[in-house]
C-alpha cells in the first residue's frame, strides 16, 4: 500500500504512524434522518445534504476527513437506492469499496459485512467505522484521536472515540470511562467500564457533573478479526450470514448470494451485537475526542451549526432563498424559490420543500419524528 | 321595473316596500386585502375569494344578499383587471351595471361615478353602496336594515348602517349616534352626530361602554341627487370629473372620456368627501344593524369566521388540504396540495400558496400589511 497516496498536500499529516498501513475506514451511510423531514427523505437522506453551508454533502465531508488517514482505503456501506448518489458525491471511491445493501438491516449487518469482506482481503486490517452524517471540527483533532485509537486497537481492543459532553443530553447514549490504559502514543486511552442507554434528564445531569462519561458517537476502531470474534460469539446467525456473503463478495457469486442471505439477517445495532458484550468482556477502550461533534439530529442542531447571518436572529438556508423576517427568529430552510414571510414567532423552524412544509419551533424539533410516523400511518408516503 | 324579479323563491321578501322601486345597489369592489396576503393578491383580491367556506366568492355573497332588495338593479365598480373575474362570478350582472376603473382612485371616485351614472338614468334613484368583501349574518336582518335605510333616505338623508360593536376595536372608524328620528317604518333610525376616526385603545373602550357608538361599515344609502350635491360642495373637481364621465357613459364616447378624465381625479375616501361634511350639515342618519358583520380584515378574522372543525383547534381551509397537526392550533390556508406538518405552535397562521408562504400568529395578523409593504420595497412584486 502506497502511504504517499494518503497524504494529499495541504492536509494535516498524521502519517508518521506505520500502523495506518493496516487501517481501512468504513462509512455506514444509512438512516433517513427522520427528524430532519421534510429536508431529509427516504430518497434523499441526511448524509446526501449539505447541512453546514460547506458546499459539500455530509458524506463527502466525512470521506474527506478520513482520506489523510486511509487514502483510498475507505469503504461505504449504503442502501441500493443511494448507490448512484453516493458515487456522484465520491468520485474517488473504488467499486470494490462500495457495498450496497438490498434493504436496511441496522448497523450490525452493515459493519459486520464490511468487517468480513475486509478480513478476507487482509486479516490484519484495523477497521474504523464512522457514520456518514456527522459534523466534526477541527478535523485535525479528530484525526489525532483516530491515530490514538488505531494504536490501541493494535493491542487487540475495540476502540470507540467518545465525545466530551457539553450539556446533559437525553438524546445520546453514554460511555462510562474506566481506568487509564498504558499504550504508547495513546496517552488519552482508557478502558470502557460500560455503555449506557440514553438517560433521563436527572441521570444525564449526573453524568455531566461526574466527568466520567462521554457521549457515544458510534465510532469504532478495531481489528476486523476481533470484531468478527465478538460478532460470532454474540450474534452467531448474523455472523454466519455476513461471512457467507463475504466469501462470495469478490467473486461472480456476490449478487445472488447477498440476494439470498441478506433478507435472513437479524436487524440489530452494532452497540448491542458487539460493543456492549465486548465491553463486558473487558475488550473495549475509549479515546476522548478533543473536538466539537454534532450528529445534526434535528433542526435545532441545524440552527446551532448555522448561526444567523444577520441581526434578525434567523438562519436562512437554501440557495436563492427569498425570506422576509419581521420580529421573528429561528431557522428557515428554503428548498423552493417561494417568498417566505415570517412574522412574530421566536425560535421558529420553517422547512419549505416542493411537496411538503414543516412549521414548528426549535423546542419541538424532536417531535418531527412523530409527525413523520403519523404521516406514514396516514398513507402520505409520497412525501416521506 | 318588475318587482317579481326581485324575490326569488326561498328568500326572505322585504318587498312590501314601494320605495325599493327607486333602489339601486352599488358594490364597490376595490382594495387588495393586503392583510390577507398571500391569499389575497393584486391579481386575485379578497372579494374574489371564498373566505367562509360558503362555496362562493365574497362578491357573489354580497350580490346575492342584495338581489331580494334590488333585483337586477345592482352595479359593480371594480378595477379593469378584475372585469372578467367579476363577470364570471356574477353571470346575472348586466353590462350597463359593470363599471371598470382604469386605475384605483379610492372610494369617492368609484361611488361618485356610480351616483352620477345612476342620476342620469333616473334622478329619483336611491343608491345603496355596500363593499364587496363583507360577511353578514343573518342576511334577513341586513335586508330589514336596508329597507329602514331606504325609507329614511327617501326623506332626503344620507343613511349609513352602523354595526353594534362587540369589542373595543381600534381597527374600525366609529359613528356617534345623535337623537332618534321620526320616520315611519324606520323605528331604529337616528341622526349621526359625527364620524370618528379609528381610535386608540382607551377611547375605543369608552365608545364601547357608552352604548352611543357604532362601527362604521362603509354602508351608505342615499338619493343619488343628495350624494352628488354634497360631492359638488366638498370635492368640486372630483364631482365635475365623474359627471363628465357620466355624461359620456351611455354613449359611444365612454371609453375615451374615462381614459382622459379618470387619471385627473383626486383619490379620496367617500367618508371625507361626503359622509363627514354631510354629517356636519345634519344630513346623515344611521340605522343600527342587528346582524353580525365582519370585513375579514386579517387572518385572525378568517379564524373567527371559520371555527376549527375538530378538537385540535386548528382551522384548515383549502380543498384537498393535507395538514398534520401535533400540539398546535390556529389557521392553515392551503392553496397547494403540499403536505403541511404543524408542530407545537399555538394560534399560528400558515398560508401556503404556490409562490409565497406566510407564517405568523393570530396576534400578529395585522402586521401582514407591513410584510407586504416590505416585499414591495424589495421589488418582490411578482408575489404581491
XYZ file of C-alpha atoms in Angstrom:
768
model
C 0.000 0.000 0.000
C 1.444 3.318 -1.011
C 1.467 5.600 2.007
C 2.197 8.558 -0.243
C -1.346 8.339 -1.595
C -2.694 9.011 1.867
C -1.271 12.488 2.422
C -2.669 14.998 -0.051
C -0.742 18.253 0.119
C -2.297 20.863 2.346
C -3.866 18.457 4.822
C -2.611 17.642 8.266
C -0.388 14.607 8.058
C -0.594 12.238 10.984
C 1.102 9.663 8.776
C 4.154 9.095 10.912
C 2.298 6.019 12.058
C 3.140 2.768 10.316
C 0.036 1.148 11.835
C -2.126 3.240 9.466
C -0.993 0.901 6.692
C -3.366 -1.616 8.303
C -6.183 0.961 8.578
C -9.325 0.797 6.447
C -12.124 3.259 7.065
C -15.773 2.221 6.773
C -18.611 4.714 6.366
C -22.054 3.279 7.122
C -24.454 5.594 5.300
C -27.890 4.591 6.483
C -30.834 6.145 8.208
C -33.112 8.751 6.685
C -32.711 11.442 9.340
C -36.405 11.402 10.119
C -36.155 14.387 12.488
C -34.910 16.461 9.563
C -38.029 15.798 7.466
C -39.045 17.209 5.011
C -35.495 18.179 4.104
C -34.206 14.661 4.666
C -36.215 11.952 2.883
C -36.035 8.259 2.226
C -34.944 9.155 -1.303
C -32.547 11.899 -0.219
C -31.368 11.121 3.312
C -29.439 13.413 5.601
C -25.951 12.290 4.552
C -26.557 13.447 0.965
C -27.323 17.028 2.070
C -25.013 19.931 2.728
C -26.281 20.943 6.163
C -23.420 23.209 7.188
C -23.102 25.563 4.251
C -19.744 23.942 3.438
C -20.702 23.394 -0.174
C -20.435 19.601 0.063
C -22.735 16.836 1.278
C -22.116 15.440 4.765
C -20.871 12.117 3.344
C -18.293 13.935 1.251
C -17.032 15.838 4.308
C -16.817 12.527 6.166
C -14.872 10.957 3.314
C -12.504 13.929 3.051
C -11.895 13.813 6.809
C -10.743 10.172 6.516
C -8.630 10.441 3.362
C -5.474 11.708 5.134
C -5.683 8.648 7.384
C -6.831 5.967 4.973
C -6.050 7.208 1.473
C -8.323 5.306 -0.871
C -8.906 2.574 1.708
C -12.385 3.800 2.501
C -15.479 1.621 2.176
C -19.039 2.946 2.063
C -21.992 0.763 3.063
C -25.318 2.209 1.961
C -28.721 1.306 0.563
C -29.012 0.269 -3.074
C -31.213 3.262 -3.782
C -28.354 5.606 -2.851
C -25.548 3.945 -4.850
C -25.657 6.436 -7.693
C -25.933 9.491 -5.434
C -23.035 8.300 -3.255
C -20.882 7.611 -6.315
C -21.600 11.098 -7.610
C -20.515 12.610 -4.289
C -17.390 10.426 -4.007
C -15.730 10.103 -7.423
C -12.552 8.653 -5.852
C -14.445 5.751 -4.247
C -13.398 2.447 -5.813
C -16.051 -0.047 -6.893
C -14.629 -2.646 -4.508
C -15.303 -0.220 -1.675
C -18.979 0.420 -2.399
C -21.196 -2.057 -0.560
C -24.889 -1.776 -1.417
C -27.433 -3.244 0.965
C -30.568 -4.765 -0.600
C -32.619 -3.479 2.371
C -31.997 -1.696 5.689
C -30.766 -4.115 8.395
C -29.404 -1.762 11.070
C -25.726 -1.204 11.827
C -24.532 -4.669 12.911
C -25.210 -6.204 9.484
C -23.598 -3.248 7.669
C -20.470 -3.077 9.829
C -20.261 -6.860 10.193
C -20.347 -7.360 6.429
C -17.659 -4.700 5.985
C -15.503 -6.425 8.609
C -15.948 -9.809 6.959
C -15.101 -8.510 3.473
C -12.043 -6.624 4.762
C -10.898 -9.675 6.755
C -10.887 -11.772 3.601
C -8.818 -9.160 1.781
C -6.342 -8.787 4.668
C -6.893 -10.433 8.066
C -4.595 -7.880 9.767
C -6.858 -4.965 8.823
C -7.821 -2.471 11.507
C -11.178 -1.029 10.530
C -12.554 2.329 11.639
C -16.289 2.856 11.307
C -17.622 6.437 11.182
C -21.187 7.433 10.365
C -21.673 9.401 7.158
C -23.674 12.245 8.654
C -21.648 13.734 11.474
C -20.119 17.199 11.663
C -16.684 17.424 13.306
C -14.492 20.473 13.933
C -11.498 20.682 13.885
C -10.686 17.816 11.551
C -7.089 17.602 12.797
C -8.159 16.822 16.369
C -10.428 14.062 15.057
C -7.557 12.590 13.053
C -5.261 12.594 16.094
C -7.936 10.742 18.070
C -8.221 8.139 15.320
C -4.456 7.628 15.315
C -4.564 7.045 19.081
C -7.484 4.676 18.579
C -5.585 2.725 15.916
C -2.586 2.370 18.251
C -4.831 0.981 20.981
C -6.757 -1.224 18.514
C -3.421 -2.792 17.519
C -3.183 -4.124 21.095
C -6.345 -6.132 20.262
C -9.021 -3.794 21.503
C -12.233 -2.416 20.082
C -11.761 1.329 20.496
C -14.503 3.878 20.460
C -13.980 7.625 20.257
C -16.175 9.325 22.850
C -17.335 12.922 22.846
C -16.935 15.128 25.908
C -20.499 16.194 26.780
C -21.242 19.921 26.690
C -24.797 19.660 28.032
C -26.911 16.959 29.727
C -28.260 15.435 26.517
C -31.020 12.863 26.788
C -30.701 12.169 23.070
C -27.376 10.319 23.124
C -26.093 7.139 24.702
C -23.133 7.485 27.096
C -19.843 5.707 27.718
C -18.627 5.325 31.304
C -14.839 5.507 31.357
C -12.730 3.049 33.317
C -9.073 3.171 34.281
C -6.420 4.719 32.037
C -4.581 2.470 29.593
C -0.857 2.282 29.115
C -0.429 2.232 25.341
C 2.499 4.045 23.782
C 1.440 7.017 21.678
C -2.119 6.873 23.075
C -1.936 8.904 26.298
C -5.682 9.574 26.449
C -6.870 5.988 26.121
C -8.987 4.439 28.868
C -10.880 1.240 29.348
C -14.615 1.356 28.888
C -16.483 0.393 32.065
C -19.839 0.225 30.295
C -22.087 1.647 27.642
C -25.204 3.370 28.992
C -28.507 3.872 27.153
C -29.974 7.335 26.513
C -30.658 8.582 30.063
C -33.464 10.543 31.679
C -32.802 14.210 32.411
C -31.675 13.655 36.018
C -29.211 10.905 35.172
C -27.859 12.988 32.280
C -27.175 15.807 34.743
C -25.256 13.411 36.989
C -23.238 12.011 34.069
C -22.255 15.508 33.022
C -21.277 16.537 36.552
C -19.214 13.387 37.216
C -16.740 13.986 34.390
C -16.594 10.190 33.913
C -18.985 9.956 30.983
C -18.617 10.603 27.275
C -21.229 10.661 24.511
C -21.315 7.562 22.349
C -20.850 8.825 18.792
C -20.918 5.339 17.294
C -17.275 5.468 16.180
C -15.459 2.135 16.395
C -11.839 1.350 15.547
C -10.902 -2.332 15.830
C -9.066 -5.224 14.252
C -11.541 -6.863 11.894
C -10.654 -10.249 13.413
C -11.704 -9.029 16.872
C -14.936 -7.521 15.541
C -15.817 -10.828 13.892
C -14.871 -12.794 17.004
C -17.342 -10.841 19.147
C -19.998 -10.911 16.429
C -19.713 -14.703 16.200
C -19.954 -15.002 19.979
C -22.999 -12.769 20.378
C -24.860 -12.984 17.074
C -23.857 -16.296 15.501
C -26.630 -16.226 12.908
C -25.742 -12.705 11.794
C -22.032 -13.530 11.772
C -22.556 -16.665 9.674
C -24.681 -14.699 7.241
C -22.241 -11.849 6.657
C -19.337 -14.312 6.365
C -21.225 -16.289 3.735
C -21.817 -13.078 1.782
C -18.192 -12.014 2.280
C -16.952 -15.367 0.938
C -18.800 -14.630 -2.296
C -18.149 -10.878 -2.364
C -15.088 -10.666 -4.579
C -16.400 -13.416 -6.876
C -19.075 -13.701 -9.548
C -21.484 -15.093 -6.922
C -21.779 -11.818 -4.990
C -25.184 -10.746 -6.283
C -27.130 -13.965 -5.906
C -25.625 -14.794 -2.502
C -26.414 -11.376 -1.000
C -29.890 -11.560 -2.529
C -30.411 -14.904 -0.826
C -28.756 -14.317 2.550
C -29.297 -10.609 3.341
C -33.066 -10.865 3.928
C -32.449 -13.552 6.570
C -30.112 -11.398 8.700
C -31.420 -10.053 12.016
C -31.643 -6.261 12.245
C -29.683 -5.155 15.297
C -27.447 -2.251 16.239
C -23.685 -2.794 16.465
C -23.854 -1.487 20.050
C -25.913 -4.492 21.163
C -24.321 -7.021 18.815
C -20.709 -6.188 19.605
C -19.842 -3.112 21.653
C -21.738 -3.811 24.870
C -20.854 -7.504 25.232
C -17.256 -6.761 24.237
C -17.115 -4.041 26.911
C -18.426 -6.516 29.458
C -15.593 -8.839 28.406
C -13.055 -6.037 29.005
C -12.196 -5.720 25.306
C -13.303 -2.124 24.685
C -11.295 1.081 25.136
C -12.153 4.714 24.528
C -10.281 7.784 23.344
C -11.965 11.043 24.376
C -12.295 13.211 21.298
C -10.980 16.731 21.710
C -13.228 18.200 19.030
C -16.771 19.509 18.651
C -19.160 16.995 17.249
C -22.751 17.109 16.076
C -24.872 14.408 14.546
C -27.269 17.033 13.162
C -30.058 15.125 14.795
C -32.770 17.735 14.330
C -33.484 21.277 13.167
C -32.335 22.736 16.478
C -28.919 21.232 15.681
C -29.095 22.711 12.204
C -29.620 26.110 13.823
C -26.609 25.601 16.105
C -24.406 24.612 13.176
C -25.510 27.545 11.043
C -25.611 30.693 13.175
C -27.819 33.524 11.986
C -26.021 35.691 9.483
C -27.763 38.921 10.444
C -29.280 40.779 13.366
C -32.748 39.242 12.914
C -31.524 36.091 14.622
C -32.842 33.977 11.780
C -30.764 31.381 9.995
C -31.719 31.055 6.343
C -30.510 28.030 4.410
C -31.141 27.443 0.736
C -29.819 28.869 -2.466
C -31.719 31.884 -3.743
C -33.955 31.939 -0.651
C -36.395 34.861 -0.549
C -37.186 35.252 3.118
C -38.743 38.262 4.836
C -38.493 38.320 8.646
C -40.333 40.689 10.990
C -39.957 40.266 14.768
C -39.152 36.599 14.361
C -36.161 34.345 14.873
C -35.235 30.756 14.174
C -34.334 28.775 11.124
C -35.745 28.747 7.612
C -34.770 26.069 5.133
C -35.882 27.101 1.679
C -35.796 24.362 -0.907
C -38.049 26.266 -3.288
C -37.862 29.735 -4.760
C -41.028 30.825 -2.948
C -41.195 34.035 -0.986
C -41.448 33.241 2.730
C -42.736 35.848 5.179
C -42.155 35.116 8.842
C -43.802 37.407 11.375
C -43.751 37.450 15.159
C -42.627 33.916 16.135
C -39.409 33.247 18.019
C -37.268 30.143 17.557
C -39.481 29.042 14.711
C -38.485 26.296 12.289
C -39.830 26.535 8.741
C -38.781 23.972 6.171
C -40.176 24.642 2.732
C -39.835 21.958 0.072
C -41.709 21.475 -3.197
C -44.150 18.914 -1.827
C -44.055 19.306 1.961
C -43.889 22.083 4.518
C -42.891 21.853 8.182
C -43.695 24.598 10.684
C -42.535 24.067 14.253
C -40.195 25.512 16.887
C -36.698 24.564 17.960
C -38.129 23.274 21.241
C -40.297 20.829 19.320
C -37.591 19.744 16.886
C -37.504 16.219 18.295
C -41.247 15.782 17.669
C -40.719 15.913 13.920
C -40.107 12.181 14.060
C -43.635 11.718 15.407
C -45.029 13.758 12.534
C -43.283 11.536 10.027
C -44.628 8.434 11.744
C -48.137 9.878 11.710
C -47.866 10.795 8.025
C -46.719 7.256 7.315
C -49.672 5.853 9.266
C -51.979 8.049 7.185
C -50.505 6.814 3.928
C -48.866 10.100 2.955
C -45.846 8.112 1.832
C -45.207 10.169 -1.303
C -43.622 12.890 0.818
C -41.587 10.679 3.172
C -89.295 47.582 -13.085
C -90.664 44.160 -12.400
C -90.811 43.688 -8.662
C -91.365 39.988 -9.198
C -87.800 39.627 -10.412
C -86.606 40.776 -7.043
C -88.000 37.965 -4.961
C -86.508 34.617 -5.899
C -88.428 31.853 -4.236
C -86.983 30.719 -0.948
C -85.533 34.085 0.049
C -86.946 36.458 2.603
C -89.100 39.013 0.873
C -88.978 42.507 2.293
C -90.587 43.733 -0.894
C -93.731 45.193 0.636
C -91.941 48.494 0.216
C -92.770 50.541 -2.898
C -89.713 52.734 -2.262
C -87.480 49.819 -3.300
C -88.521 50.527 -6.882
C -86.228 53.534 -6.633
C -83.429 51.461 -5.094
C -80.220 50.630 -6.969
C -77.424 48.796 -5.179
C -73.778 49.629 -5.857
C -70.927 47.284 -4.962
C -67.525 48.949 -4.903
C -65.062 46.073 -5.342
C -61.661 47.555 -4.709
C -58.743 47.019 -2.407
C -56.454 44.017 -2.447
C -56.920 42.950 1.183
C -53.239 43.350 1.909
C -53.543 41.842 5.390
C -54.742 38.628 3.778
C -51.589 38.229 1.675
C -50.517 35.814 0.213
C -54.065 34.506 -0.192
C -55.338 37.869 -1.393
C -53.289 39.416 -4.203
C -53.416 42.361 -6.547
C -54.450 39.880 -9.240
C -56.872 37.953 -7.012
C -58.126 40.324 -4.327
C -60.104 39.391 -1.273
C -63.566 39.840 -2.793
C -62.868 37.120 -5.367
C -62.154 34.519 -2.665
C -64.483 32.248 -0.758
C -63.311 33.009 2.762
C -66.206 31.484 4.677
C -66.463 28.038 3.206
C -69.796 29.023 1.647
C -68.742 27.786 -1.761
C -68.988 31.219 -3.369
C -66.704 34.245 -3.562
C -67.410 37.137 -1.176
C -68.604 39.366 -4.046
C -71.136 36.744 -5.060
C -72.460 36.514 -1.499
C -72.719 40.304 -1.440
C -74.605 40.298 -4.753
C -76.949 37.540 -3.604
C -77.655 39.434 -0.382
C -78.775 42.464 -2.405
C -80.808 40.690 -5.084
C -84.002 40.366 -2.983
C -83.867 44.151 -2.472
C -82.660 45.358 -5.855
C -83.355 42.599 -8.336
C -81.008 43.165 -11.268
C -80.509 46.799 -10.297
C -77.044 46.145 -8.924
C -73.962 47.966 -10.183
C -70.402 46.788 -9.570
C -67.481 49.223 -9.678
C -64.137 47.480 -9.892
C -60.698 47.624 -11.475
C -60.307 46.805 -15.170
C -58.087 43.845 -14.298
C -60.981 42.221 -12.446
C -63.730 42.690 -15.038
C -63.550 39.158 -16.356
C -63.334 37.540 -12.910
C -66.272 39.592 -11.622
C -68.365 38.715 -14.695
C -67.603 35.048 -14.147
C -68.766 35.286 -10.533
C -71.895 37.305 -11.386
C -73.455 35.942 -14.569
C -76.676 37.922 -13.951
C -74.839 41.260 -13.897
C -75.842 43.391 -16.875
C -73.163 45.116 -18.945
C -74.628 48.519 -18.119
C -74.033 47.740 -14.461
C -70.336 46.882 -14.711
C -68.173 49.968 -14.234
C -64.466 49.355 -14.779
C -61.977 51.822 -13.324
C -58.803 52.429 -15.344
C -56.838 52.733 -12.082
C -57.556 52.745 -8.324
C -58.839 56.149 -7.122
C -60.279 55.358 -3.675
C -63.965 55.174 -2.837
C -65.183 58.719 -3.567
C -64.420 58.424 -7.279
C -65.981 54.959 -7.505
C -69.157 55.799 -5.599
C -69.358 59.297 -7.072
C -69.208 57.947 -10.630
C -71.858 55.354 -9.815
C -74.097 58.099 -8.382
C -73.591 60.301 -11.445
C -74.355 57.474 -13.886
C -77.442 56.382 -11.927
C -78.653 60.005 -11.654
C -78.571 60.333 -15.441
C -80.573 57.143 -15.820
C -83.140 58.161 -13.172
C -82.675 61.228 -10.956
C -85.024 59.777 -8.314
C -82.750 56.798 -7.683
C -81.853 55.902 -4.122
C -78.482 54.207 -4.213
C -77.118 51.831 -1.610
C -73.372 51.252 -1.557
C -72.049 48.058 0.062
C -68.454 46.845 -0.094
C -67.890 43.590 -1.960
C -65.912 41.811 0.732
C -68.027 41.824 3.880
C -69.555 38.865 5.668
C -73.030 39.402 7.141
C -75.242 37.009 9.109
C -78.211 36.759 9.103
C -78.952 38.154 5.674
C -82.596 38.893 6.571
C -81.622 41.301 9.359
C -79.331 43.130 6.952
C -82.136 43.404 4.431
C -84.523 44.813 7.050
C -81.900 47.448 7.950
C -81.534 48.397 4.301
C -85.297 48.784 3.981
C -85.293 51.106 7.005
C -82.359 52.998 5.499
C -84.197 53.400 2.189
C -87.255 54.804 3.992
C -85.078 57.360 5.779
C -83.090 58.145 2.613
C -86.390 58.975 0.910
C -86.729 61.872 3.411
C -83.554 63.271 1.777
C -80.920 61.864 4.049
C -77.653 60.015 3.540
C -78.152 56.921 5.684
C -75.408 54.692 6.945
C -75.918 51.297 8.526
C -73.808 51.065 11.670
C -72.632 47.920 13.408
C -73.114 47.440 17.140
C -69.570 46.972 18.491
C -68.825 43.653 20.208
C -65.290 44.562 21.360
C -63.241 47.789 21.604
C -61.814 47.615 18.089
C -59.054 50.042 17.161
C -59.250 48.883 13.562
C -62.588 50.468 12.645
C -63.913 54.011 12.483
C -66.940 54.801 14.676
C -70.262 56.621 14.296
C -71.529 58.659 17.245
C -75.332 58.462 17.293
C -77.498 61.547 17.773
C -81.200 61.850 18.583
C -83.781 59.369 17.279
C -85.556 60.159 14.021
C -89.267 60.037 13.427
C -89.613 58.264 10.084
C -92.498 55.905 9.525
C -91.350 52.302 9.119
C -87.851 53.125 10.363
C -88.115 52.877 14.144
C -84.371 52.425 14.686
C -83.163 55.441 12.722
C -81.134 58.133 14.458
C -79.241 61.201 13.393
C -75.485 60.915 13.140
C -73.716 63.319 15.495
C -70.301 62.656 13.959
C -67.994 60.153 12.350
C -64.920 59.330 14.425
C -61.567 58.051 13.129
C -60.077 54.738 14.281
C -59.496 55.342 17.992
C -56.738 54.435 20.401
C -57.430 51.563 22.792
C -58.646 53.779 25.677
C -61.084 55.742 23.545
C -62.340 52.513 21.976
C -63.101 51.202 25.464
C -65.082 54.362 26.253
C -67.011 54.171 22.964
C -67.964 50.582 23.690
C -69.048 51.343 27.262
C -71.127 54.395 26.292
C -73.507 52.486 24.028
C -73.666 55.596 21.810
C -71.191 54.435 19.176
C -71.456 52.089 16.210
C -68.782 50.743 13.876
C -68.649 52.433 10.502
C -69.006 49.629 7.974
C -68.915 51.983 4.994
C -72.522 51.288 4.004
C -74.349 54.293 2.554
C -77.943 54.528 1.349
C -78.874 57.889 -0.190
C -80.686 59.663 -3.007
C -78.130 59.997 -5.795
C -79.072 63.684 -6.089
C -78.104 64.268 -2.441
C -74.821 62.350 -2.808
C -73.909 64.478 -5.823
C -74.932 67.687 -4.046
C -72.524 67.022 -1.183
C -69.800 65.809 -3.537
C -70.066 69.034 -5.548
C -69.941 71.108 -2.372
C -66.914 69.370 -0.887
C -64.970 67.999 -3.851
C -65.922 70.165 -6.836
C -63.086 68.895 -9.022
C -63.942 65.275 -8.327
C -67.657 65.928 -8.833
C -67.071 67.700 -12.163
C -64.877 64.804 -13.315
C -67.303 61.998 -12.514
C -70.202 63.993 -14.024
C -68.236 64.495 -17.240
C -67.598 60.753 -17.411
C -71.238 60.004 -16.555
C -72.425 62.304 -19.362
C -70.496 60.139 -21.809
C -71.173 56.814 -20.092
C -74.151 55.526 -22.002
C -72.780 56.862 -25.314
C -70.049 55.862 -27.737
C -67.711 58.365 -26.051
C -67.456 56.429 -22.782
C -64.032 54.910 -23.331
C -62.097 57.923 -24.462
C -63.694 60.262 -21.914
C -62.950 57.990 -18.956
C -59.440 57.467 -20.308
C -58.950 61.214 -20.387
C -60.695 62.292 -17.180
C -60.171 59.421 -14.706
C -56.419 59.962 -14.195
C -57.083 63.585 -13.175
C -59.490 62.682 -10.347
C -58.299 63.116 -6.763
C -58.048 59.892 -4.745
C -60.107 60.358 -1.583
C -62.350 58.218 0.596
C -66.134 58.741 0.448
C -66.044 59.323 4.228
C -64.025 62.526 3.816
C -65.527 63.591 0.506
C -69.186 63.200 1.506
C -70.100 61.466 4.761
C -68.283 63.639 7.291
C -69.172 67.045 5.815
C -72.752 65.873 5.226
C -72.955 64.760 8.859
C -71.704 68.183 9.938
C -74.506 69.666 7.826
C -77.067 67.449 9.621
C -77.844 65.405 6.537
C -76.714 61.965 7.758
C -78.724 59.350 9.617
C -77.864 55.874 10.851
C -79.706 52.579 11.215
C -78.056 50.229 13.727
C -77.631 46.878 12.056
C -78.957 43.947 14.041
C -76.621 41.427 12.466
C -73.075 40.136 12.861
C -70.640 41.685 10.486
C -67.021 41.071 9.586
C -64.876 42.747 6.993
C -62.436 39.776 7.074
C -59.667 42.253 7.675
C -56.964 39.756 8.541
C -56.250 36.096 9.218
C -57.458 36.373 12.801
C -60.864 37.307 11.319
C -60.626 34.349 8.978
C -60.144 32.140 12.028
C -63.201 33.651 13.731
C -65.335 33.117 10.639
C -64.201 29.521 10.185
C -64.158 27.754 13.548
C -61.957 24.699 13.887
C -63.725 21.608 12.666
C -62.021 19.243 15.088
C -60.565 19.001 18.570
C -57.099 20.151 17.506
C -58.322 23.736 17.484
C -56.931 24.239 14.029
C -58.966 25.667 11.177
C -57.945 24.220 7.827
C -59.101 25.958 4.669
C -58.407 24.729 1.171
C -59.694 21.937 -0.987
C -57.764 18.692 -0.654
C -55.593 20.106 2.119
C -53.163 17.586 3.643
C -52.462 19.012 7.076
C -50.948 17.179 10.051
C -51.254 18.946 13.415
C -49.460 17.985 16.648
C -49.897 20.155 19.761
C -50.672 23.180 17.645
C -53.671 25.391 16.983
C -54.559 28.215 14.642
C -55.412 28.510 10.988
C -53.936 26.866 7.925
C -54.851 28.040 4.453
C -53.683 25.502 1.930
C -53.708 26.687 -1.653
C -51.408 23.878 -2.801
C -51.584 20.127 -2.464
C -48.458 20.027 -0.309
C -48.359 18.156 2.961
C -48.172 20.611 5.858
C -46.938 19.486 9.280
C -47.565 21.877 12.133
C -45.990 21.066 15.487
C -46.086 22.855 18.822
C -47.222 26.402 17.990
C -50.467 27.876 19.264
C -52.592 30.374 17.358
C -50.330 30.004 14.372
C -51.275 31.254 10.916
C -49.868 29.364 7.936
C -50.861 30.404 4.434
C -49.400 28.184 1.764
C -49.681 29.277 -1.861
C -47.746 28.158 -4.930
C -45.315 31.084 -4.905
C -45.481 32.526 -1.400
C -45.707 31.299 2.176
C -46.773 33.233 5.264
C -46.035 32.005 8.789
C -47.240 34.172 11.657
C -49.634 34.149 14.616
C -53.149 35.480 15.050
C -51.757 38.189 17.351
C -49.547 39.432 14.530
C -52.210 39.225 11.842
C -52.306 42.998 11.402
C -48.556 43.089 10.701
C -49.009 41.194 7.456
C -49.610 44.554 5.795
C -46.101 45.608 6.818
C -44.657 42.457 5.297
C -46.354 43.196 2.003
C -45.021 46.754 2.057
C -41.520 45.494 2.776
C -41.730 42.941 -0.032
C -42.871 45.708 -2.365
C -39.936 47.876 -1.254
C -37.600 44.975 -2.012
C -39.011 44.513 -5.504
C -40.655 41.137 -4.820
C -43.656 42.340 -6.804
C -44.233 39.036 -8.586
C -45.858 37.640 -5.451
C -47.930 40.708 -4.466
